[in-house]
Tab-separated table of C-alpha atoms in Angstrom:
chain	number	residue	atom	x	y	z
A	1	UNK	CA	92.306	-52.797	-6.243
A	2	UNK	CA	89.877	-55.478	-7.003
A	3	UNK	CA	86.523	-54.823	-8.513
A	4	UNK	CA	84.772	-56.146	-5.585
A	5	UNK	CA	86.621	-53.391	-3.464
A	6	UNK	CA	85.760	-50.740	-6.541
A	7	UNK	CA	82.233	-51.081	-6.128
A	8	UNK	CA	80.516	-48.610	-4.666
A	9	UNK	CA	76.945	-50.316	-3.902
A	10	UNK	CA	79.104	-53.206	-2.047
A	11	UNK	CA	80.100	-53.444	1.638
A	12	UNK	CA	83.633	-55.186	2.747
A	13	UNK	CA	82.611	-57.873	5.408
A	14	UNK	CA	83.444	-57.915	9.155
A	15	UNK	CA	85.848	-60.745	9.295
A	16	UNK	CA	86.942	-63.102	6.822
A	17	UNK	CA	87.111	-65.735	9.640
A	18	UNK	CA	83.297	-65.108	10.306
A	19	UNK	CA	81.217	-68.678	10.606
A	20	UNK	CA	79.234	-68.042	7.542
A	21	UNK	CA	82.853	-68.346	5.979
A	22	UNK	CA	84.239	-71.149	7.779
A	23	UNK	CA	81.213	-73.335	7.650
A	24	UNK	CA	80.264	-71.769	4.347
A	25	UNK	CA	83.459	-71.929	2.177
A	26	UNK	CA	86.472	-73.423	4.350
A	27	UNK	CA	85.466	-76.486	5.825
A	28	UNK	CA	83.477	-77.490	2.205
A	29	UNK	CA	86.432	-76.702	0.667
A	30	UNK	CA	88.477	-78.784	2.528
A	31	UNK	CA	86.060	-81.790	2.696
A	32	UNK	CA	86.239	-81.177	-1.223
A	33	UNK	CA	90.496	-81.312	-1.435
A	34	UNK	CA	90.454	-84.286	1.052
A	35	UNK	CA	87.614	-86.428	-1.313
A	36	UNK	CA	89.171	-86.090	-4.551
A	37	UNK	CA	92.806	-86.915	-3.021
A	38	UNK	CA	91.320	-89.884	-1.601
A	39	UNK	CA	89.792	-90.923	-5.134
A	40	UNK	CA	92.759	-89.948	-7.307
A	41	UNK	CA	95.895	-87.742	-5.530
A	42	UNK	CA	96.363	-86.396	-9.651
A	43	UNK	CA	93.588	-84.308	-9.658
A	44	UNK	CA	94.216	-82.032	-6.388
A	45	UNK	CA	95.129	-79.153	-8.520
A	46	UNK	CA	91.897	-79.225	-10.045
A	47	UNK	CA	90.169	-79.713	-7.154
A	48	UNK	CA	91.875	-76.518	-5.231
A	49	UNK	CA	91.459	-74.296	-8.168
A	50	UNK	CA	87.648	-75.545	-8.370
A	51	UNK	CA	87.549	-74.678	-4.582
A	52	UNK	CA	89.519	-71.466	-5.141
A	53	UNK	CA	86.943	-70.290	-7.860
A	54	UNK	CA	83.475	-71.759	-6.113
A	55	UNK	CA	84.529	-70.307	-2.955
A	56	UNK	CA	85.972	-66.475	-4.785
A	57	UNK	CA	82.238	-66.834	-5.606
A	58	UNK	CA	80.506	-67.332	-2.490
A	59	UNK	CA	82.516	-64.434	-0.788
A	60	UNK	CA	82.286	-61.994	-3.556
A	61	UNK	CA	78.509	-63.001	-3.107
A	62	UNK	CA	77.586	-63.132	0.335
A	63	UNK	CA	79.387	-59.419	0.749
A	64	UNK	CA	76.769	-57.013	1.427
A	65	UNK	CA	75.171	-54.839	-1.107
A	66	UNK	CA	74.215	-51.259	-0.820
A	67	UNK	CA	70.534	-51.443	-2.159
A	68	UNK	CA	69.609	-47.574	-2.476
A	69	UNK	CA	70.104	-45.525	-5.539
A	70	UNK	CA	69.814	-41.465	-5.634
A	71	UNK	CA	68.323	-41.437	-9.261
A	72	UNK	CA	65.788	-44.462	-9.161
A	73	UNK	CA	62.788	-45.956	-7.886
A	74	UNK	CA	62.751	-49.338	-6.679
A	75	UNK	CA	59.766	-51.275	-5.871
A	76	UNK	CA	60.349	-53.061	-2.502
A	77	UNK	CA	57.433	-55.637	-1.130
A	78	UNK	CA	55.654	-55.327	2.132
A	79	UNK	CA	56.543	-58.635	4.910
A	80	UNK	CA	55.236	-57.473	7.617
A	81	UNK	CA	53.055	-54.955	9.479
A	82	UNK	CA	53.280	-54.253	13.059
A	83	UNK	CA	50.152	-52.180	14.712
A	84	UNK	CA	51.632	-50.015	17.447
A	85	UNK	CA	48.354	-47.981	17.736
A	86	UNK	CA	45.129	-47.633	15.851
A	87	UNK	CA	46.915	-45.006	13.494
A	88	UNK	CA	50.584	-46.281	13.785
A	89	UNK	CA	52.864	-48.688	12.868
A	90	UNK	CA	55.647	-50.166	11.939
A	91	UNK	CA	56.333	-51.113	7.754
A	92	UNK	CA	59.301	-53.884	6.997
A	93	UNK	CA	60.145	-54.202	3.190
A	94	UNK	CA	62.217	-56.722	1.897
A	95	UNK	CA	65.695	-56.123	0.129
A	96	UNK	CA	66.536	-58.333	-2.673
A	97	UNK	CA	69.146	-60.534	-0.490
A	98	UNK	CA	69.138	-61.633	2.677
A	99	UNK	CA	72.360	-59.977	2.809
A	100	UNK	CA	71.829	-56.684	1.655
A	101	UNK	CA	71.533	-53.309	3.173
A	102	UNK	CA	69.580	-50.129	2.295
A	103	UNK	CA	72.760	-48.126	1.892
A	104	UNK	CA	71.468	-45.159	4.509
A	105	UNK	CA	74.200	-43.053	5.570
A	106	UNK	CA	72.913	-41.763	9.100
A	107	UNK	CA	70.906	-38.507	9.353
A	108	UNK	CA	69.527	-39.471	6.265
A	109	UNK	CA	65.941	-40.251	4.952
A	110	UNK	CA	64.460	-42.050	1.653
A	111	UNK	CA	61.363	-40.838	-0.383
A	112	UNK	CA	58.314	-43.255	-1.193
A	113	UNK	CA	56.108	-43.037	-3.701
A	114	UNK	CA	52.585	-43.753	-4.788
A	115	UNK	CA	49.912	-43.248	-7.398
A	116	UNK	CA	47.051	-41.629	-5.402
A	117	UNK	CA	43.232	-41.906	-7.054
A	118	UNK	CA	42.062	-38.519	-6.894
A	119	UNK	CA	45.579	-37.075	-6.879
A	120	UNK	CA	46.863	-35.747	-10.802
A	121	UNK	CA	50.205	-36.756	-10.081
A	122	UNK	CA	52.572	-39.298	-8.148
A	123	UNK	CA	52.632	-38.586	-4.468
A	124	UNK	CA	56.057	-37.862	-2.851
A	125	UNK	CA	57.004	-38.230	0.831
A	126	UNK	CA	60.104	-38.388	2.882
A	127	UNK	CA	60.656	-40.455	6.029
A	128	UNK	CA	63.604	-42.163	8.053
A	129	UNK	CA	63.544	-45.385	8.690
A	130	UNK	CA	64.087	-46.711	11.906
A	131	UNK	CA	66.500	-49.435	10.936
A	132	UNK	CA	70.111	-48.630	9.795
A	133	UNK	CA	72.486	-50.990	7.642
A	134	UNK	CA	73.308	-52.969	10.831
A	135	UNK	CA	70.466	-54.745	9.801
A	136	UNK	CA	70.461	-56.595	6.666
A	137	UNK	CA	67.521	-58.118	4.394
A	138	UNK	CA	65.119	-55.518	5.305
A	139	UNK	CA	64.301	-51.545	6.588
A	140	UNK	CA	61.254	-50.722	9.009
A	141	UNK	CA	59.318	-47.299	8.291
A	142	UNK	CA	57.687	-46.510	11.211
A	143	UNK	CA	54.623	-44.075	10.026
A	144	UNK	CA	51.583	-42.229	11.326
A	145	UNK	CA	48.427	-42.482	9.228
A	146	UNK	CA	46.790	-39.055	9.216
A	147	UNK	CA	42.808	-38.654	7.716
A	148	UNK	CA	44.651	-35.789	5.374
A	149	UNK	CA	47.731	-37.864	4.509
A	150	UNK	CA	47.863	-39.126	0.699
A	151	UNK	CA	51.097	-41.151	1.409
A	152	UNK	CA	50.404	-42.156	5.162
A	153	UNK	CA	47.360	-43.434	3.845
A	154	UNK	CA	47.987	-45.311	1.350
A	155	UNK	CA	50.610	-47.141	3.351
A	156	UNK	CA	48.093	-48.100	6.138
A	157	UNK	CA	46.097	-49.339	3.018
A	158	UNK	CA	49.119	-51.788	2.110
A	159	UNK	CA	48.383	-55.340	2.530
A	160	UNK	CA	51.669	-57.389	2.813
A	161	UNK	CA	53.430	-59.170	-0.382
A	162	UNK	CA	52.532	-55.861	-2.192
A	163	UNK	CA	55.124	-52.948	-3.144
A	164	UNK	CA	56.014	-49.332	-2.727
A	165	UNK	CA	58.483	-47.254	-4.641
A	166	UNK	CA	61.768	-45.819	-2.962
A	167	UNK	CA	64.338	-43.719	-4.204
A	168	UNK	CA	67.298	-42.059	-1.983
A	169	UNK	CA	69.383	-41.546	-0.073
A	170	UNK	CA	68.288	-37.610	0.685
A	171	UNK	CA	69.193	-35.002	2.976
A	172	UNK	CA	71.955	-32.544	4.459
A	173	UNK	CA	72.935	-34.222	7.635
A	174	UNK	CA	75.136	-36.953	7.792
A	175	UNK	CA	76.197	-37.948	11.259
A	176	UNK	CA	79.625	-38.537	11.983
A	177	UNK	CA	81.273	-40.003	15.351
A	178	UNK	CA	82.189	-36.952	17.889
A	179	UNK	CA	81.090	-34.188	15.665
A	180	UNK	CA	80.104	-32.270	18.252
A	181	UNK	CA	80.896	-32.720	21.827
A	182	UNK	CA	77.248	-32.772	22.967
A	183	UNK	CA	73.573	-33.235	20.244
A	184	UNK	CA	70.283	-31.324	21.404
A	185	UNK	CA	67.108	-32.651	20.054
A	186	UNK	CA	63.548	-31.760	19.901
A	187	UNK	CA	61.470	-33.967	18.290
A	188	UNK	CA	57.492	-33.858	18.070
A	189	UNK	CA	55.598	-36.853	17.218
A	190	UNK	CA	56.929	-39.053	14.305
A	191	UNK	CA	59.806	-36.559	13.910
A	192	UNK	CA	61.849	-39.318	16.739
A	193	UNK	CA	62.593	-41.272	13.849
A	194	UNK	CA	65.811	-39.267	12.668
A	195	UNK	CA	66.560	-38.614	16.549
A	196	UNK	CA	66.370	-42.235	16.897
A	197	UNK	CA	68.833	-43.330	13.904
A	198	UNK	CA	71.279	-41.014	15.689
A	199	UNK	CA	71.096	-41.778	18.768
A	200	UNK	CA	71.192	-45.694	18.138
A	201	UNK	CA	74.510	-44.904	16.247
A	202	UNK	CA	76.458	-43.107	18.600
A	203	UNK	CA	75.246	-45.926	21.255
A	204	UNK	CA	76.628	-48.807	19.124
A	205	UNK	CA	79.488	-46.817	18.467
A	206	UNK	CA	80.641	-46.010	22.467
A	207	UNK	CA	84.000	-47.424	23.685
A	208	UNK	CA	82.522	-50.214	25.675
A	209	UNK	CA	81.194	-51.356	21.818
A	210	UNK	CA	84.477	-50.929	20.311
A	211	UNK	CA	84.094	-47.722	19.500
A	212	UNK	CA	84.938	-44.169	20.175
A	213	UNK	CA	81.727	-41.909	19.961
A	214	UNK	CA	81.646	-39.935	23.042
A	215	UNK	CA	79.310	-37.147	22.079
A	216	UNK	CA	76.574	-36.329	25.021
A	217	UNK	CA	72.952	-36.806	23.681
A	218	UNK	CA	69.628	-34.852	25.120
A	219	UNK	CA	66.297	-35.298	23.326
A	220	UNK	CA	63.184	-33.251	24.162
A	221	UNK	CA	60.129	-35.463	23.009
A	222	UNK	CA	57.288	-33.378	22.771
A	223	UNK	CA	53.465	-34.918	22.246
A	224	UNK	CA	50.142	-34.393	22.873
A	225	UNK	CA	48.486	-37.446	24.711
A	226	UNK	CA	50.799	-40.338	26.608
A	227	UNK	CA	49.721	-42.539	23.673
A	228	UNK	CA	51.255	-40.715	21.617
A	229	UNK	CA	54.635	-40.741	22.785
A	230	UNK	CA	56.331	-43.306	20.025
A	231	UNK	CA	58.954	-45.857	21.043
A	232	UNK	CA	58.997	-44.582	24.186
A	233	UNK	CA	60.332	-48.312	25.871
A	234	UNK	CA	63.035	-48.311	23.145
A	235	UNK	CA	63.802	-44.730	24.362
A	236	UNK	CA	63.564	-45.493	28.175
A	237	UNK	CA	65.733	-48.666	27.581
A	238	UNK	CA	68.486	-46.805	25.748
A	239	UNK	CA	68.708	-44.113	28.605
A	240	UNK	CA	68.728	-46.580	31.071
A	241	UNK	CA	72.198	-48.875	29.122
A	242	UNK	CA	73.756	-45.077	28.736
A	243	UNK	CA	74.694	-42.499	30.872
A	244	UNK	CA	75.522	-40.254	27.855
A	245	UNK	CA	72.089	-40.076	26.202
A	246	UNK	CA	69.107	-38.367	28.454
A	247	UNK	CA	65.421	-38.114	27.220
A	248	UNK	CA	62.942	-35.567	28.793
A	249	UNK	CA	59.422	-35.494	27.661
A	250	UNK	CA	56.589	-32.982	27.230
A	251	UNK	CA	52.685	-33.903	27.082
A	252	UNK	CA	50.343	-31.334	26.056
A	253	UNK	CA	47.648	-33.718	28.363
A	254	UNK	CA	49.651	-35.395	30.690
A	255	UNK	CA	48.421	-38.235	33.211
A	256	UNK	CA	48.233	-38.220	36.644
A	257	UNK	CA	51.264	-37.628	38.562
A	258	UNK	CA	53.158	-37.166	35.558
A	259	UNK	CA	56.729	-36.589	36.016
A	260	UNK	CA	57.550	-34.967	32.817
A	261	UNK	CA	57.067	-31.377	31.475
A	262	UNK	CA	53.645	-30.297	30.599
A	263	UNK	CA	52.202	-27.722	27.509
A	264	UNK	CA	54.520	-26.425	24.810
A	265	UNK	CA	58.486	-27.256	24.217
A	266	UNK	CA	59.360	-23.364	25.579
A	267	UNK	CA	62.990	-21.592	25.780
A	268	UNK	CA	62.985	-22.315	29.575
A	269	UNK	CA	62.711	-25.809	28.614
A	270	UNK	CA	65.138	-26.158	25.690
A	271	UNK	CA	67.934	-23.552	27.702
A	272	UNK	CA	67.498	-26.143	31.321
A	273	UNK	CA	68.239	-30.033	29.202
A	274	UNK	CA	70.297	-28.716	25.720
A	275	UNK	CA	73.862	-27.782	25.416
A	276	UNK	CA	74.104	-24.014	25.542
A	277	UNK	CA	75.020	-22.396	22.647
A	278	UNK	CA	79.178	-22.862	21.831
A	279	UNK	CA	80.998	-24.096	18.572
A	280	UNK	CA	81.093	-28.112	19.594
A	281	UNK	CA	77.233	-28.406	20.008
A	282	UNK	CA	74.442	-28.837	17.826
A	283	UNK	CA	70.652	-28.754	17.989
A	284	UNK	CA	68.360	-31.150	15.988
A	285	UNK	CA	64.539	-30.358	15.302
A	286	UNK	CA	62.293	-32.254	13.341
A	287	UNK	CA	58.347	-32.741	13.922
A	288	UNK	CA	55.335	-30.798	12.546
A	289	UNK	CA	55.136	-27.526	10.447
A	290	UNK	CA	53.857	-25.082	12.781
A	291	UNK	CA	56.749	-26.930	15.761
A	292	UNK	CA	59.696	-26.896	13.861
A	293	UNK	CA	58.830	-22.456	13.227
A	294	UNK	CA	58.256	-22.530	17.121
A	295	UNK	CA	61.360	-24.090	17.692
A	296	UNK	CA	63.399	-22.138	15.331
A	297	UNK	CA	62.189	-18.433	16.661
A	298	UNK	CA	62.559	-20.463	20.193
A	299	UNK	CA	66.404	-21.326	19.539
A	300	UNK	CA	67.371	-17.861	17.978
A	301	UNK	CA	66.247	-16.083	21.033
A	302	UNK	CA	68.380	-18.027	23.154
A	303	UNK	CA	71.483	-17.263	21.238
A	304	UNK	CA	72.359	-19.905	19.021
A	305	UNK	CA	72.859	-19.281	15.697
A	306	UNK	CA	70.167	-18.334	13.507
A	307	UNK	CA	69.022	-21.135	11.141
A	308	UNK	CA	68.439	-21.358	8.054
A	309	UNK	CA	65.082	-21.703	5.534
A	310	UNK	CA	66.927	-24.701	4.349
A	311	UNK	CA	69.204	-26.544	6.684
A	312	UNK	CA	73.098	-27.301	5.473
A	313	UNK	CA	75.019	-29.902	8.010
A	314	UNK	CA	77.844	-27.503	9.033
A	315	UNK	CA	74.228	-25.170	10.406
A	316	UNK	CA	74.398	-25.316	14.446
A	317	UNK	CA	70.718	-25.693	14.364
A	318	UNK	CA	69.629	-28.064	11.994
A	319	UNK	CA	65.916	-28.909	11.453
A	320	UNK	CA	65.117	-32.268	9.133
């Protein structure tokens, strides 16, 4: 096995007949054989073992690079801010390469860091970025600032070309294709962002993309105001390209003629648009303190499986 292969923070490529390789490596060293037997036939040997070693090189660096690491902080610099609302939006941080990924298995989540004033220690937080390692060169946090929020804060205080620290990956769940036969989620708030990692993997993971992910997705998205509701045309679009993934929202103040479910997530809600409770199903729940207890109490009284204080992945309800 070669040591590219052994390497554990490195990613195989797609295709070895990709364009960045033919136009990259193949045709230059071609162009490079051809020129020097033009000029002097004696030296092709040289010149393929130059092209041999130039272009080892370029593939061994152009693979990409899992960026992450468990047991240390990295500093990663602020390109770009996009506003979504006057309290939200959306953080992209640039990885060292163009070509390398975070290294975020899904289900997963990373933990910034920052030195607070007024705080006597580092601040810690965890979110779930709403990129994956499809994309590489950069992840997007997607965050809410709150008044009380040290980290959320601090963030929306960020100007772009400076840094914030990062350590992970973190967390129980690790999604897997087909799992379960069919995912329940109830999100509140800025707790879509692990819903959304999911479901945006089993959707580029379908037959019709190659595939073979056939697990049935429903997401109750519960918020206060219509505002609030976060990515809510990325949601709508996704339902829309698949039959297998249904969203079905919940405003505590809903607009006029509002088609959606209104107050509290209740059991009457979660038992009419989740799987019922059986040994291929599982139920996600992530969003505020006082939600995820609701849901929990919620879930055990409709018979699924008690959960846990601390979630483990094999748990049939599984709060992030």
């Amino acid at each position: 096995m070669s040591s590219v292969a052994a390497n554990p923070h490195q990613v195989k490529p797609a295709s070895y007949l990709s364009p960045q390789y033919i136009h990259g490596i193949y045709i230059p060293s071609a162009l490079l054989i051809v020129g020097v037997a033009i000029v002097k036939r004696e030296w092709i040997a040289y010149a393929a073992a130059l092209a041999a070693i130039l272009g080892g090189w370029k593939i061994y660096n152009n693979q990409a690079k899992k960026v992450l690491r468990p047991d240390k902080w990295q500093n990663f610099e602020l390109t770009e801010k996009t506003i979504i609302s006057h309290n939200v939006a959306i953080y992209r941080f640039k990885l060292p390469n163009a070509t390398d990924i975070l290294g975020l298995p899904i289900g997963q989540h990373i933990s910034l860091a920052a030195t607070i004033p007024g705080q006597p220690k580092e601040v810690v937080r965890s979110y779930t970025p709403i990129s994956s390692d499809v994309d590489s060169g950069y992840f997007d946090v997607l965050l809410k600032s709150y008044p009380t929020g040290n980290i959320s804060k601090h963030m929306a205080s960020l100007k772009v070309g400076q840094t914030i620290k990062v350590k992970g990956p973190k967390g129980a769940m690790v999604y897997t294709p087909n799992m379960v036969r069919h995912l329940g989620m109830i999100a509140g708030g800025t707790g879509i962002t692990p819903m959304l990692q999911i479901i945006k993997a089993v959707i580029r993971g379908r037959p019709r993309n190659g595939g073979k992910d056939t697990t049935e997705i429903d997401l109750i998205f519960a918020n206060v105001n219509p505002e609030d509701i976060l990515l809510k045309e990325d949601l709508d679009q996704l339902a829309q390209e698949d039959s297998g993934f249904r969203v079905h929202y919940v405003l505590n103040n809903p607009p006029e003629k509002w088609a959606g479910h209104v107050g509290f997530v209740t059991p009457e809600i979660i038992k009419k648009h989740l799987p019922a409770p059986a040994k291929d199903i599982k139920i996600l729940i992530c969003g505020p303190p006082p939600m995820v207890s609701a849901m929990k109490k919620g879930t055990d009284s409709l018979g699924y499986s008690k959960p846990r204080p601390v979630s483990k992945l094999e748990d049939q309800v599984f709060c992030f």
